[in-house]
CSV table of C-alpha atoms and ligand atoms in Angstrom, one decimal:
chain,number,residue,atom,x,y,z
A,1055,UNK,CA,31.6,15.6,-9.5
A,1056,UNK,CA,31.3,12.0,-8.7
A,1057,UNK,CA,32.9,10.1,-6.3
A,1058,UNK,CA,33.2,6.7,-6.1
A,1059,UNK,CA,34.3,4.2,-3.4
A,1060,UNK,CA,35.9,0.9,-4.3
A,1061,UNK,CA,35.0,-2.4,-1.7
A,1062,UNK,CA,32.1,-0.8,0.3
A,1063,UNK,CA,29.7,-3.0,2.8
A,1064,UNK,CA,26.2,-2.5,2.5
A,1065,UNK,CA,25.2,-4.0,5.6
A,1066,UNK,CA,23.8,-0.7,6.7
A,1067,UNK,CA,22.1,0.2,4.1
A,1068,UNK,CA,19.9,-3.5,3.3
A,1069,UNK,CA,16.8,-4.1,5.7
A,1070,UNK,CA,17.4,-7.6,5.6
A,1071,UNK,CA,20.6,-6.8,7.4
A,1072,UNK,CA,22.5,-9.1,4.6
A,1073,UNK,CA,26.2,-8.6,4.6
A,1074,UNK,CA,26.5,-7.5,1.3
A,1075,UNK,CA,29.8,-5.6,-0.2
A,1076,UNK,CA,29.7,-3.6,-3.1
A,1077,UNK,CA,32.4,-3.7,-6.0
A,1078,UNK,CA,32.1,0.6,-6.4
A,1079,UNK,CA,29.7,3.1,-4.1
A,1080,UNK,CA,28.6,6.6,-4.7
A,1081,UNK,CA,26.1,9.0,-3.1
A,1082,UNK,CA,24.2,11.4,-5.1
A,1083,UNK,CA,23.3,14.5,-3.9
A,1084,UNK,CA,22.6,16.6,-7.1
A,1085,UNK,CA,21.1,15.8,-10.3
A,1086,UNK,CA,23.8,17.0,-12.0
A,1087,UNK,CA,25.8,13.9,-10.9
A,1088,UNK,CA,22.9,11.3,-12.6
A,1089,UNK,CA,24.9,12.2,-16.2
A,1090,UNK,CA,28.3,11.4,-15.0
A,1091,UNK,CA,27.0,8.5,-13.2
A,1092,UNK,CA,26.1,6.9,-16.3
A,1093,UNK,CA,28.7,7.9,-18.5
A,1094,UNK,CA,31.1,6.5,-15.9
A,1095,UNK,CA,28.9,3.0,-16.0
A,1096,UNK,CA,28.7,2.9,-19.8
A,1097,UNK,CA,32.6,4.0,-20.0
A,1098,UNK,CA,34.1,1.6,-17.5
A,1099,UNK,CA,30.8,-1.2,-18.8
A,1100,UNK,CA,29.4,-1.6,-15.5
A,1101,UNK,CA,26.2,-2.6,-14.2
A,1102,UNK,CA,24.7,-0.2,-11.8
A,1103,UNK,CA,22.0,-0.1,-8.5
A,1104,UNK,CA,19.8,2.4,-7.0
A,1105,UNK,CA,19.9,2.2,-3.5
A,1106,UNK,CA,17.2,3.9,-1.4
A,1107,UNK,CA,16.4,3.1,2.1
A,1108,UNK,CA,17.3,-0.8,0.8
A,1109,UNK,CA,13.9,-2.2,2.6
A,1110,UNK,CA,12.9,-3.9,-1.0
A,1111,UNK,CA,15.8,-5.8,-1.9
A,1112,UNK,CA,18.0,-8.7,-1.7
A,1113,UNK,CA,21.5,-8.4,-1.6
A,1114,UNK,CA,23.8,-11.0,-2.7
A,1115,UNK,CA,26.7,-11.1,-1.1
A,1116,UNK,CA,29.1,-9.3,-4.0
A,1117,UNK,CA,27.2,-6.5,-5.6
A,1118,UNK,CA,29.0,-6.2,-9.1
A,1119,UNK,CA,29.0,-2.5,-10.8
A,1120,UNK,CA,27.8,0.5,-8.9
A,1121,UNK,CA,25.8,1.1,-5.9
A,1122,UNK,CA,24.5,4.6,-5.9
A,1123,UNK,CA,22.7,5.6,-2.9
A,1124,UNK,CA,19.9,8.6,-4.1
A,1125,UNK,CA,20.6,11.0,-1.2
A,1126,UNK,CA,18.6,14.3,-3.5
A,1127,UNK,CA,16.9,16.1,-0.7
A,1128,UNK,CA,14.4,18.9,-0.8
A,1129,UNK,CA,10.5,19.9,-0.6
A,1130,UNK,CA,8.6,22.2,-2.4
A,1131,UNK,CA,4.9,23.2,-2.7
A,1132,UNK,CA,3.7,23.9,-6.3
A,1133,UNK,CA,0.2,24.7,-6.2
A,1134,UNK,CA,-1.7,25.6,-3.5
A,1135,UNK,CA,-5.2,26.2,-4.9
A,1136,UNK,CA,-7.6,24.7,-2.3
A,1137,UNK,CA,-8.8,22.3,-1.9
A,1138,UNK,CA,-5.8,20.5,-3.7
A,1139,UNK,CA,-1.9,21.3,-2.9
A,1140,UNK,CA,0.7,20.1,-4.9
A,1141,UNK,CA,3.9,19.0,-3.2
A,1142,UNK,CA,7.2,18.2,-5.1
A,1143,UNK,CA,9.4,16.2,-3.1
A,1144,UNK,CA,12.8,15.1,-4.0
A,1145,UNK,CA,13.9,11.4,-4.4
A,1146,UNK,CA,15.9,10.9,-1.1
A,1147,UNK,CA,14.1,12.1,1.4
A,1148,UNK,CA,12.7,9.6,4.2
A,1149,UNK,CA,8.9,8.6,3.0
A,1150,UNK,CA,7.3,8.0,6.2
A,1151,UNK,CA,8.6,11.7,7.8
A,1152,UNK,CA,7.5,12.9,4.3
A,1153,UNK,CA,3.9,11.8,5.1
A,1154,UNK,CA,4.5,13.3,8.8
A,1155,UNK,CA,5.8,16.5,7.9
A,1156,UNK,CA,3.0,16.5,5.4
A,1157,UNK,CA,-0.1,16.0,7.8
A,1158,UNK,CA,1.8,18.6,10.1
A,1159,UNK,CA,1.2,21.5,7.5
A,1160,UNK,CA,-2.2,20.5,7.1
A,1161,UNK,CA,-1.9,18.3,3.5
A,1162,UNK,CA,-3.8,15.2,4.0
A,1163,UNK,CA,-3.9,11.9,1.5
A,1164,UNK,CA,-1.2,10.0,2.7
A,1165,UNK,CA,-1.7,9.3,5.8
A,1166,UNK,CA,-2.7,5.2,5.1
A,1167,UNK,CA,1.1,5.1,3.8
A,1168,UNK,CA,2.5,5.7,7.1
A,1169,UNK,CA,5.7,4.0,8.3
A,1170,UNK,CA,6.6,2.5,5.5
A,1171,UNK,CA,10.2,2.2,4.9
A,1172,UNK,CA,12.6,3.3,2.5
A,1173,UNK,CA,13.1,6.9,0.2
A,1174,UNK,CA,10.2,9.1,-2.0
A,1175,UNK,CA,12.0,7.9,-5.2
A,1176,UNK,CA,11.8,4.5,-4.6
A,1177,UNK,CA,8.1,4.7,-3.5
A,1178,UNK,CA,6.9,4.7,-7.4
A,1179,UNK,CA,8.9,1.6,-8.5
A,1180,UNK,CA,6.4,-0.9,-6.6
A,1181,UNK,CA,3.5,1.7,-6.5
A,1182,UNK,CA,3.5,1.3,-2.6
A,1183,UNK,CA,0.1,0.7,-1.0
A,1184,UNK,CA,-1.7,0.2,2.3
A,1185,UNK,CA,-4.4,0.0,4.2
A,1186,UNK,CA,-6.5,0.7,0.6
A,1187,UNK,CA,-4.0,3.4,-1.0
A,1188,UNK,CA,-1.9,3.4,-3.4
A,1189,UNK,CA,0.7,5.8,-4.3
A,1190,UNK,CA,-0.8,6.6,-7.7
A,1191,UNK,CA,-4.0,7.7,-6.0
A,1192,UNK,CA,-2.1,10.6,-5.3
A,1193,UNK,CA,0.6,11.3,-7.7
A,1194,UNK,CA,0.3,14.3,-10.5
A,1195,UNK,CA,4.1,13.5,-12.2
A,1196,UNK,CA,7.3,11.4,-11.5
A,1197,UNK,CA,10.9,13.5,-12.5
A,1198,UNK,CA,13.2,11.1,-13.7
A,1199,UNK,CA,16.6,10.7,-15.1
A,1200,UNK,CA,16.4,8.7,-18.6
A,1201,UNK,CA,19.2,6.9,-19.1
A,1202,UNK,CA,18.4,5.5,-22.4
A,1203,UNK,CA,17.7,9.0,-24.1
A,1204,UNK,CA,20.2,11.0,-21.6
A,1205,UNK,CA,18.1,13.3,-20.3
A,1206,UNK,CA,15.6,14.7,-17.9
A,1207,UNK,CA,11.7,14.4,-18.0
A,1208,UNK,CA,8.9,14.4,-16.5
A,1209,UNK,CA,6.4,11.2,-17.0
A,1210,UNK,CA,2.8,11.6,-16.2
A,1211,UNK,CA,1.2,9.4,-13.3
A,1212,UNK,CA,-1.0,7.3,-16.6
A,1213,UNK,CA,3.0,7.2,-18.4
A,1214,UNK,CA,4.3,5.6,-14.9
A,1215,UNK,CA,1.6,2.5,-15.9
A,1216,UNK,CA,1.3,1.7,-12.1
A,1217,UNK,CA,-0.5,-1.1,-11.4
A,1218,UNK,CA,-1.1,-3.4,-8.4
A,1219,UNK,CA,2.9,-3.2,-6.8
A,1220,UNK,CA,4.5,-2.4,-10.3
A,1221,UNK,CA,4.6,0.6,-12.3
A,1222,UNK,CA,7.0,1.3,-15.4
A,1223,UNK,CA,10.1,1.1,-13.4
A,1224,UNK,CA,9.9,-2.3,-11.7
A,1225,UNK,CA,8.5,-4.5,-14.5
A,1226,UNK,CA,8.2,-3.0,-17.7
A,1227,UNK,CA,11.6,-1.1,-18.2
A,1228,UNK,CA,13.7,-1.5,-15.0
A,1229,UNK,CA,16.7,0.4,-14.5
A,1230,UNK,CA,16.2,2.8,-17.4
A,1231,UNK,CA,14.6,5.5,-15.5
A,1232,UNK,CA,16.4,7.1,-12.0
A,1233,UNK,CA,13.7,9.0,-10.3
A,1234,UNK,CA,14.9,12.3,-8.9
A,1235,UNK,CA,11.3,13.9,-7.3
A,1236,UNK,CA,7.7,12.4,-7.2
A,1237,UNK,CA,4.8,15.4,-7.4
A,1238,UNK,CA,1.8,14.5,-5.3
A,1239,UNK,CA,-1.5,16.2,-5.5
A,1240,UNK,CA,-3.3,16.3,-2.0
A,1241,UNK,CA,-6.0,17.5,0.0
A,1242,UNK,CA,-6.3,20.6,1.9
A,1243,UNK,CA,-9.4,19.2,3.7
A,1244,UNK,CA,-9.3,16.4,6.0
A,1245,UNK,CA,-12.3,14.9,4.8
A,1246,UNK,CA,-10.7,12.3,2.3
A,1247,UNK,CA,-10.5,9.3,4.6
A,1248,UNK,CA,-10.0,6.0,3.6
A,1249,UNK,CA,-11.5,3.7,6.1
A,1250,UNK,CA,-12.3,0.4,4.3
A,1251,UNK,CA,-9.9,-1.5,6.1
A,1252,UNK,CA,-11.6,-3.2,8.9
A,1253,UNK,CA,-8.6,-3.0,11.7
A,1254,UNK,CA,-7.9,0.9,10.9
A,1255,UNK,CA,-12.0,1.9,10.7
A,1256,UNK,CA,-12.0,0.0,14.3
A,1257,UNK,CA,-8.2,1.9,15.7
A,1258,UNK,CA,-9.3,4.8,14.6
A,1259,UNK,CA,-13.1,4.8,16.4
A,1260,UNK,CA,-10.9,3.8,19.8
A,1261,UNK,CA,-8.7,6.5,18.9
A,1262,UNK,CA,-11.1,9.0,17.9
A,1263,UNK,CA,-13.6,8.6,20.9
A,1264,UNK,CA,-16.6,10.4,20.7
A,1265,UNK,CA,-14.4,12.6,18.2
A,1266,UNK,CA,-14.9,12.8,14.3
A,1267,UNK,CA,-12.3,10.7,12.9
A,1268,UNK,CA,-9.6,13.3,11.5
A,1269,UNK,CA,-6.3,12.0,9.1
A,1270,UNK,CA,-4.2,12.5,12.4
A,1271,UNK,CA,-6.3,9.8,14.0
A,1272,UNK,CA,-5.2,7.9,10.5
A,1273,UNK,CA,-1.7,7.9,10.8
A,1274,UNK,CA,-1.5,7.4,14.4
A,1275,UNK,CA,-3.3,4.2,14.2
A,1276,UNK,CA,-1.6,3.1,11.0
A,1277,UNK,CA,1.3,3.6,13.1
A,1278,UNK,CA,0.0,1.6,15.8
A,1279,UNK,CA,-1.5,-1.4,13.7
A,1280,UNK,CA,2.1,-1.2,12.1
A,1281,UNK,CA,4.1,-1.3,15.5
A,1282,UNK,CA,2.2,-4.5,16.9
A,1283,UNK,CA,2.1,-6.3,13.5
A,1284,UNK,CA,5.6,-6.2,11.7
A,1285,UNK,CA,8.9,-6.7,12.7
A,1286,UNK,CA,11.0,-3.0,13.0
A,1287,UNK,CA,14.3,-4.0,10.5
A,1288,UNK,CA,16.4,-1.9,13.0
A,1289,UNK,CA,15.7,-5.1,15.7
A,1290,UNK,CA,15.0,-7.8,13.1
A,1291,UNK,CA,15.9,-7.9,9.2
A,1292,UNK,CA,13.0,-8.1,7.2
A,1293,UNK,CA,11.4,-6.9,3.4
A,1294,UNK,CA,8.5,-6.2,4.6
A,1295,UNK,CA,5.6,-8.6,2.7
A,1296,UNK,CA,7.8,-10.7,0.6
A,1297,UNK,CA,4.9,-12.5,-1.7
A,1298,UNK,CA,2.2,-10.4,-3.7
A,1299,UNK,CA,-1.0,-11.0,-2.7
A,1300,UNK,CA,-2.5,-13.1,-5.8
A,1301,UNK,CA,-5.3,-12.1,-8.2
A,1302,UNK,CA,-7.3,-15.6,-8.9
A,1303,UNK,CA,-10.8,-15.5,-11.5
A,1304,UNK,CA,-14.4,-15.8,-10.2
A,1305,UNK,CA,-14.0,-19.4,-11.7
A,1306,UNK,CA,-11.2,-20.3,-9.2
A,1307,UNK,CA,-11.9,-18.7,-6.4
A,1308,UNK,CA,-15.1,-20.8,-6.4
A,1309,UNK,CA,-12.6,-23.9,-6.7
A,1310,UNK,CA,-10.6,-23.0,-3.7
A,1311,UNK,CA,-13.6,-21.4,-1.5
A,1312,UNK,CA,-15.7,-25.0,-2.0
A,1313,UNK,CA,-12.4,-26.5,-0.2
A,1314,UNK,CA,-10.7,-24.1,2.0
A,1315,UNK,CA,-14.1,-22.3,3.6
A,1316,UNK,CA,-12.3,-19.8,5.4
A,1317,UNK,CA,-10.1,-19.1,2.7
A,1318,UNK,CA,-9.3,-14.8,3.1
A,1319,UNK,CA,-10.5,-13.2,-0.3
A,1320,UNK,CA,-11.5,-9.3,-1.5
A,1321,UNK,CA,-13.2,-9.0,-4.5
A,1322,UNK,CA,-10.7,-7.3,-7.4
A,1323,UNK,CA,-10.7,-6.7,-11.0
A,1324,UNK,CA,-13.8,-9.4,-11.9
A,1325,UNK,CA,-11.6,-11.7,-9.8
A,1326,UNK,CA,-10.7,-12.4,-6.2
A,1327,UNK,CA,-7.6,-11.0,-4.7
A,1328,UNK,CA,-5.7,-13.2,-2.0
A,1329,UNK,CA,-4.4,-12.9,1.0
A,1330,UNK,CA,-1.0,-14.7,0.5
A,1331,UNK,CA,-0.7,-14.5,4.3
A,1332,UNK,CA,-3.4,-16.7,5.1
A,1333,UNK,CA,-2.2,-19.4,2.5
A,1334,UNK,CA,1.6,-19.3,4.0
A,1335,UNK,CA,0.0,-19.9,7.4
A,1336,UNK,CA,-2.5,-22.7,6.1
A,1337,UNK,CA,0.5,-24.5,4.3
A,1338,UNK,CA,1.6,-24.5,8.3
A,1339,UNK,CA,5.1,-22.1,8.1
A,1340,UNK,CA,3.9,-19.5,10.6
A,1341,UNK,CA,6.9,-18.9,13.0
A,1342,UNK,CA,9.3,-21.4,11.2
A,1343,UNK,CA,12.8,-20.7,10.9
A,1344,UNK,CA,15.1,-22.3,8.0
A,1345,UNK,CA,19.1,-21.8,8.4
A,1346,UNK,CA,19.1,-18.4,10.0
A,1347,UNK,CA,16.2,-17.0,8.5
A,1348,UNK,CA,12.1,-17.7,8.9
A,1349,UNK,CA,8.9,-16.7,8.8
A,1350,UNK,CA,7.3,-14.0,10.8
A,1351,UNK,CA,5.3,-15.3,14.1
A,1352,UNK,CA,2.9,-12.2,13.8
A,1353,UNK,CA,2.6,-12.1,10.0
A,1354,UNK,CA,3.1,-15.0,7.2
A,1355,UNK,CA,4.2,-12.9,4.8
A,1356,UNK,CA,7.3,-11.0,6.2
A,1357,UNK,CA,10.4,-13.5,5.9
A,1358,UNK,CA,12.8,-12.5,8.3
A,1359,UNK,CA,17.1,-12.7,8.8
A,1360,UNK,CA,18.0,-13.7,12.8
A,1361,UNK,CA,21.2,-13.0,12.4
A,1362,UNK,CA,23.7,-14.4,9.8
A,1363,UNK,CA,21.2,-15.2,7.3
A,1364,UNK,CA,21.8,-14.4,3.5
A,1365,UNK,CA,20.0,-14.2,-0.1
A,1366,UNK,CA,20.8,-18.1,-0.5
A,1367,UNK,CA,18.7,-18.7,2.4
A,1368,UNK,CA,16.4,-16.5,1.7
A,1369,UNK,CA,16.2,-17.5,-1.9
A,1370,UNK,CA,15.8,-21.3,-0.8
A,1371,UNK,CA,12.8,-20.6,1.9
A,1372,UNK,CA,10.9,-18.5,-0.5
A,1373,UNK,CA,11.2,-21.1,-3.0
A,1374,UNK,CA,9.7,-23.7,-0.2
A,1375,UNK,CA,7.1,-21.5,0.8
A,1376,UNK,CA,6.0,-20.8,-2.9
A,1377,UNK,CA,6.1,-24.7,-4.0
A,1378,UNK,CA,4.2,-25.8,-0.9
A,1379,UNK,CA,1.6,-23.0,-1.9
A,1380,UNK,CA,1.5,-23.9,-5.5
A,1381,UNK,CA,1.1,-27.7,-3.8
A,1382,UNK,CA,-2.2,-27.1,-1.6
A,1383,UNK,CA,-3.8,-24.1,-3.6
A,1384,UNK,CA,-2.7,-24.3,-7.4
A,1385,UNK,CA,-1.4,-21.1,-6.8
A,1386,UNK,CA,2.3,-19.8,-7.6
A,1387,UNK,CA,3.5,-16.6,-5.1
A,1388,UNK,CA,5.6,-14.0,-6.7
A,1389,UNK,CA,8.0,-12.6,-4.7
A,1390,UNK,CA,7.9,-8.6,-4.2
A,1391,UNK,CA,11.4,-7.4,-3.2
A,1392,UNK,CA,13.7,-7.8,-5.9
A,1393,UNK,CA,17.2,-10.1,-5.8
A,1394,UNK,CA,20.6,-8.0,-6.5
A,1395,UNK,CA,22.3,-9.3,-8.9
B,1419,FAD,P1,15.1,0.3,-2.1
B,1419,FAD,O1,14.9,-1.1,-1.4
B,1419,FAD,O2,16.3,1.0,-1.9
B,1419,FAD,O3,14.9,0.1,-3.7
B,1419,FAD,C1,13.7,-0.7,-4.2
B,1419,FAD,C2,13.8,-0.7,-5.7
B,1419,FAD,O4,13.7,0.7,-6.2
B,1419,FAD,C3,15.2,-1.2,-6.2
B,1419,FAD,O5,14.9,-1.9,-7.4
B,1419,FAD,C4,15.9,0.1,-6.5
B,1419,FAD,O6,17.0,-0.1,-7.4
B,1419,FAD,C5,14.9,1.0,-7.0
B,1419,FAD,N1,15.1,2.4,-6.7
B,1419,FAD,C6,15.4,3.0,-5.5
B,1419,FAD,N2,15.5,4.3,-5.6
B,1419,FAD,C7,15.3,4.6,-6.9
B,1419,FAD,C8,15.2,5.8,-7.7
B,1419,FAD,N3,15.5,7.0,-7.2
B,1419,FAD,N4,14.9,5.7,-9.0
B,1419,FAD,C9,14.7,4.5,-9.6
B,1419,FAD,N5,14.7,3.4,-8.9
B,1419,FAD,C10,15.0,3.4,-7.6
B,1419,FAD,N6,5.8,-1.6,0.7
B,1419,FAD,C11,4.5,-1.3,0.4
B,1419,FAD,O7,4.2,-1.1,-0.8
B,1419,FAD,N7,3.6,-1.2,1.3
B,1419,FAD,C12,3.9,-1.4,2.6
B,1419,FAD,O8,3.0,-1.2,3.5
B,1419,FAD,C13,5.3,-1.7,3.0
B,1419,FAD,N8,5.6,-2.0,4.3
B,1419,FAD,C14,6.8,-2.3,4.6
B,1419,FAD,C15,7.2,-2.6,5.9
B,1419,FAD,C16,8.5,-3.0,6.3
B,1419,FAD,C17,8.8,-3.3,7.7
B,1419,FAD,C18,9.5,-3.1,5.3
B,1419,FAD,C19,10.8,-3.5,5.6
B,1419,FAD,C20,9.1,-2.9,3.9
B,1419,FAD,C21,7.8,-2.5,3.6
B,1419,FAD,N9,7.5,-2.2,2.3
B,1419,FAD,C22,6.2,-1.8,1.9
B,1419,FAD,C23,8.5,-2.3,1.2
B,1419,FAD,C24,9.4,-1.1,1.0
B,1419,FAD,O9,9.5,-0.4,2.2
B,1419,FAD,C25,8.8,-0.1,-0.1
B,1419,FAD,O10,8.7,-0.8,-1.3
B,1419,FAD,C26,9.7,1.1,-0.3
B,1419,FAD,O11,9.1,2.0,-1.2
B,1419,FAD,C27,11.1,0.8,-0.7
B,1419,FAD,O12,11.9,2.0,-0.6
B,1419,FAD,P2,13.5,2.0,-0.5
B,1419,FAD,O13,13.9,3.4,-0.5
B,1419,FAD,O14,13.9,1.2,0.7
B,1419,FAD,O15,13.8,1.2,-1.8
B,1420,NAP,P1,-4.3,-7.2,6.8
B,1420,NAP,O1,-5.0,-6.0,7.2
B,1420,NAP,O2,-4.2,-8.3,7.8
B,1420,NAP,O3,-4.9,-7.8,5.5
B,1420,NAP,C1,-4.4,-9.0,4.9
B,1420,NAP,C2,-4.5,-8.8,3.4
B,1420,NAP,O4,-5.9,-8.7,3.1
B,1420,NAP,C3,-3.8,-7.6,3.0
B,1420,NAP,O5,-2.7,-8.1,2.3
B,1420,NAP,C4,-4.7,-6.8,2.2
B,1420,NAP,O6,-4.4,-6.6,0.9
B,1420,NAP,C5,-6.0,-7.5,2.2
B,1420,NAP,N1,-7.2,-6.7,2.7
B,1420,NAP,C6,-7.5,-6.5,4.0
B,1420,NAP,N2,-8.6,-5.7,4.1
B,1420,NAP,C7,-8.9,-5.4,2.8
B,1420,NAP,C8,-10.0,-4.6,2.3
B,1420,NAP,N3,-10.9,-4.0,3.0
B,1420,NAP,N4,-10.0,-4.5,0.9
B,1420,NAP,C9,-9.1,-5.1,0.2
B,1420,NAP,N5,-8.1,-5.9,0.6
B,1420,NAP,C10,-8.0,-6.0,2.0
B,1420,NAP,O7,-2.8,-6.9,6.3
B,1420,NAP,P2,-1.5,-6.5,7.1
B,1420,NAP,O8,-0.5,-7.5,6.9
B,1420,NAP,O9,-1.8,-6.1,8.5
B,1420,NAP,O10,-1.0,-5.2,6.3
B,1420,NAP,C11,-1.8,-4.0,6.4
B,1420,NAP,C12,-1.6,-3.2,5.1
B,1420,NAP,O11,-0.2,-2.8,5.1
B,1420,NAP,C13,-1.9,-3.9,3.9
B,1420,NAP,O12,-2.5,-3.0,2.9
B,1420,NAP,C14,-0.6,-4.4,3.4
B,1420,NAP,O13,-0.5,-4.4,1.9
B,1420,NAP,C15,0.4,-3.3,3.9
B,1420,NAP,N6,1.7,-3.8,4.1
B,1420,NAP,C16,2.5,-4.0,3.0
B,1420,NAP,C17,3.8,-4.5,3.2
B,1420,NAP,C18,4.7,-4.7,2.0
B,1420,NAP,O14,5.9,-4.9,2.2
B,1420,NAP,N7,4.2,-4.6,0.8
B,1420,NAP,C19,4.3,-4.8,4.5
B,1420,NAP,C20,3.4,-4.6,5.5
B,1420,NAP,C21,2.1,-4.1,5.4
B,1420,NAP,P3,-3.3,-5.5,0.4
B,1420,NAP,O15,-2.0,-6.0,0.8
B,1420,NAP,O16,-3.5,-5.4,-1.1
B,1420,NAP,O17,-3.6,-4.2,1.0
C-alpha cells in the first residue's frame, strides 16, 4: 500500500535547510511499494524524487510530482569467507552508522567514508569518496528497482559505470533506477589501510601513538578531520563540496602551474586533478556571504544557507563563483549536488 501526502514541507529533510514544499510525499518502507509508486506516477503523469538523507540536493521552493523518501531498512551478511565478508545493506539505512556498526563487528574497508551524510542507497549515485576511497572500491552489486523495464535486478559494480562522483544513476540514466540495497565486499583483516592522504596518515600517527595504526584509529580521525573542517548541516545548511574537483591535461596543468606556482594539483588519469577549493579561495571568496548564503570560512568549496537562503541564491553564487573561476584559470566548475526541479 502506498500512501501519499498532499502539500508536505521538506524543510527537514534538505541539508541546505531550504524551505521547500512538496506537491505529493510518501515513505517507502517495502519494496513492494516501488511498483505502485510508479504506476501511481505514470497513472496520474507525475514527475517523481528520491529523497535520502537530502545532503545532495537543491530544493526549489515547489517540488512538482512525488517526493518519496527511501526509508527500506535492514542488514545482512552474505558471505563470510575470510578474509572477505559480504554485507547487504538495505537503501535507507544511515551511511555513516552503517560504516560504524560495520567496524564494530570487525568488517573493515569503509572506514575513510566516515561521517558522510545521507542514506546507503543514495551513496552509489555520486560514487561517494574520501580521503582516497571510493565507494566502488568496495561494492560487489547494487539491487535496484528498474522503472523502465518494471522490475527488480541486480547490476554489477562494472554495470553501475562509477566513475569519479558519477556512476549510471547520476549521469548516464538518472531516475530510471531506485536503489533498494548496495552489497559491499570487505575485509576481515584490518590491514587494508588507506593512508595516502597527508592530514589522515598524520591524525592517525597522533592517534595511534606508539600503536600500529588500526581502521578504528581511521575512522576516529576521519571523524575528527571532518568535525574541525566542515560545517555540521544540523547548525549550518550546507551540500557538502558543492564544485567537483576538475581533471585538467599534462598540457594545462603546465599552463596554470607556470602562473599560479602554488597552484594544489594530484596527478590523475594522464592528467592533473584539481583542487577546486584552492581556486575558489584564490579567486578571493573564502568567507563571503551573498543574500543569505556564502562560502564556507574553513573550506571554499562548501556553500552554505545562514538562514533564509534559497536555491535562487544558491544558484546565483555558484554561477559567480564558477565564472570568476572560468575568469582567472580557464577552468569551468561543475557543480555536484543536483537542483530539484
Ligand atoms: P540525497 O541528497 O537524498 O539524494 C542524492 C541523489 O540521489 C538525488 O538525486 C536522489 O534522487 C538520489 N537518490 C537518493 N536515494 C536514492 C535511491 N534509493 N535510489 C536512487 N536514487 C536515489 N559526498 C561524498 O561523496 N564525499 C564526502 O566526503 C561527502 N561529504 C559530505 C559532507 C557534508 C557535510 C554534506 C552535507 C554532504 C557530503 N557529501 C559527500 C554529499 C552527500 O552526503 C553524499 O552524496 C550522500 O551520498 C548523499 O546521500 P543522501 O541520502 O543525503 O542523498
Ligand atoms: P583536503 O584533504 O584539504 O584536500 C583538498 C583536495 O585535494 C581534495 O578535494 C582531494 O581530492 C585532494 N587531495 C588531497 N590529498 C590527496 C591525495 N593524497 N591524493 C589525491 N587527491 C588528494 O580535502 P577536504 O576538503 O579536507 O576533504 C577531505 C576528503 O573528504 C576529500 O577526499 C573530499 O573529497 C572529501 N569530502 C567530500 C565532500 C563532498 O561533499 N563531496 C565534502 C567534504 C569532504 P578528492 O576530493 O578527490 O578526495
Amino acid at each position: 500500500m502506498l500512501e501519499v501526502q498532499k502539500q508536505v514541507s521538506l524543510q527537514a529533510l534538505n541539508s541546505f535547510g531550504f524551505s521547500s514544499i512538496a506537491d505529493s510525499y510518501t515513505e517507502i518502507t517495502e519494496p513492494s511499494q516501488l511498483p505502485l509508486l510508479i504506476d501511481y506516477c505514470q497513472a496520474h503523469k507525475l514527475p517523481w524524487l528520491l529523497l535520502g538523507g537530502g545532503s545532495n540536493l537543491v530544493l526549489s521552493a515547489h517540488v512538482p510530482g512525488v517526493v518519496a523518501l527511501i526509508k527500506l531498512q535492514g542488514v545482512d551478511i552474505t558471505s563470510l569467507e575470510p578474509p572477505y565478508v559480504r554485507v547487504r545493506v538495505a537503501a535507507g539505512e544511515p551511511w555513516h552508522e552503517t560504516v560504524s556498526w560495520l567496524l564494530s563487528q570487525g568488517y573493515y574497508g569503509l572506514e575513510n567514508l566516515a561521517l558522510i551524510p545521507g542514506a546507503v542507497g543514495a551513496a552509489p549515485v555520486q560514487n561517494i569518496g574520501a580521503y582516497g576511497v571510493e565507494l566502488k572500491d568496495r561494492v560487489t552489486g547494487v539491487d535496484v528497482y528498474d522503472t523502465l523495464q518494471g522490475q527488480f535486478t541486480r547490476l554489477s559494480s562494472a554495470e553501475c559505470q562509477f566513475n569519479y562522483r558519477d556512476s549510471l544513476f547520476k549521469s548516464v540514466e538518472p531516475g530510471r533506477y531506485i536503489i533498494t540495497a548496495v552489497e559491499f565486499e570487505l575485509f576481515t583483516n584490518p590491514d587494508h589501510l588507506v593512508l595516502n592522504y597527508q592530514a589522515l596518515q598524520k591524525t592517525c600517527e597522533v592517534l595511534a601513538g606508539s600503536q600500529v595504526i588500526t581502521p578504528r584509529h581511521v575512522f576516529d580521525a576521519v571523524c575528527q578531520l571532518r568535525r574541525n573542517k566542515l560545517p555540521d548541516p544540523a547548525m549550518l545548511g550546507n551540500a557538502g563540496s558543492f564544485f567537483k574537483n576538475p581533471w585538467v591535461s599534462q598540457a594545462k596543468y603546465q599552463i596554470l602551474r607556470q602562473n599560479f606556482t602554488d597552484l594544489v594539483a594530484y596527478p590523475d588519469a594522464g592528467g592533473y586533478k584539481l583542487a577546486a577549493g584552492w581556486l575558489i579561495e584564490a579567486c578571493g571568496w573564502k568567507g563571503k556571504h551573498y543574500e543569505k548564503v556564502g562560502v564556507y570560512a574553513k573550506q571554499s568549496l562548501v556553500l552554505v544557507n545562514y538562514g533564509g537562503g534559497d536555491r535562487e541564491q544558491i544558484e546565483s553564487l555558484a554561477t559567480q563563483i564558477s565564472d570568476s573561476v572560468h575568469a582567472v584559470f580557464g577552468i569551468w566548475l561543475e557543480p555536484e549536488p543536483r537542483y530539484y526541479p
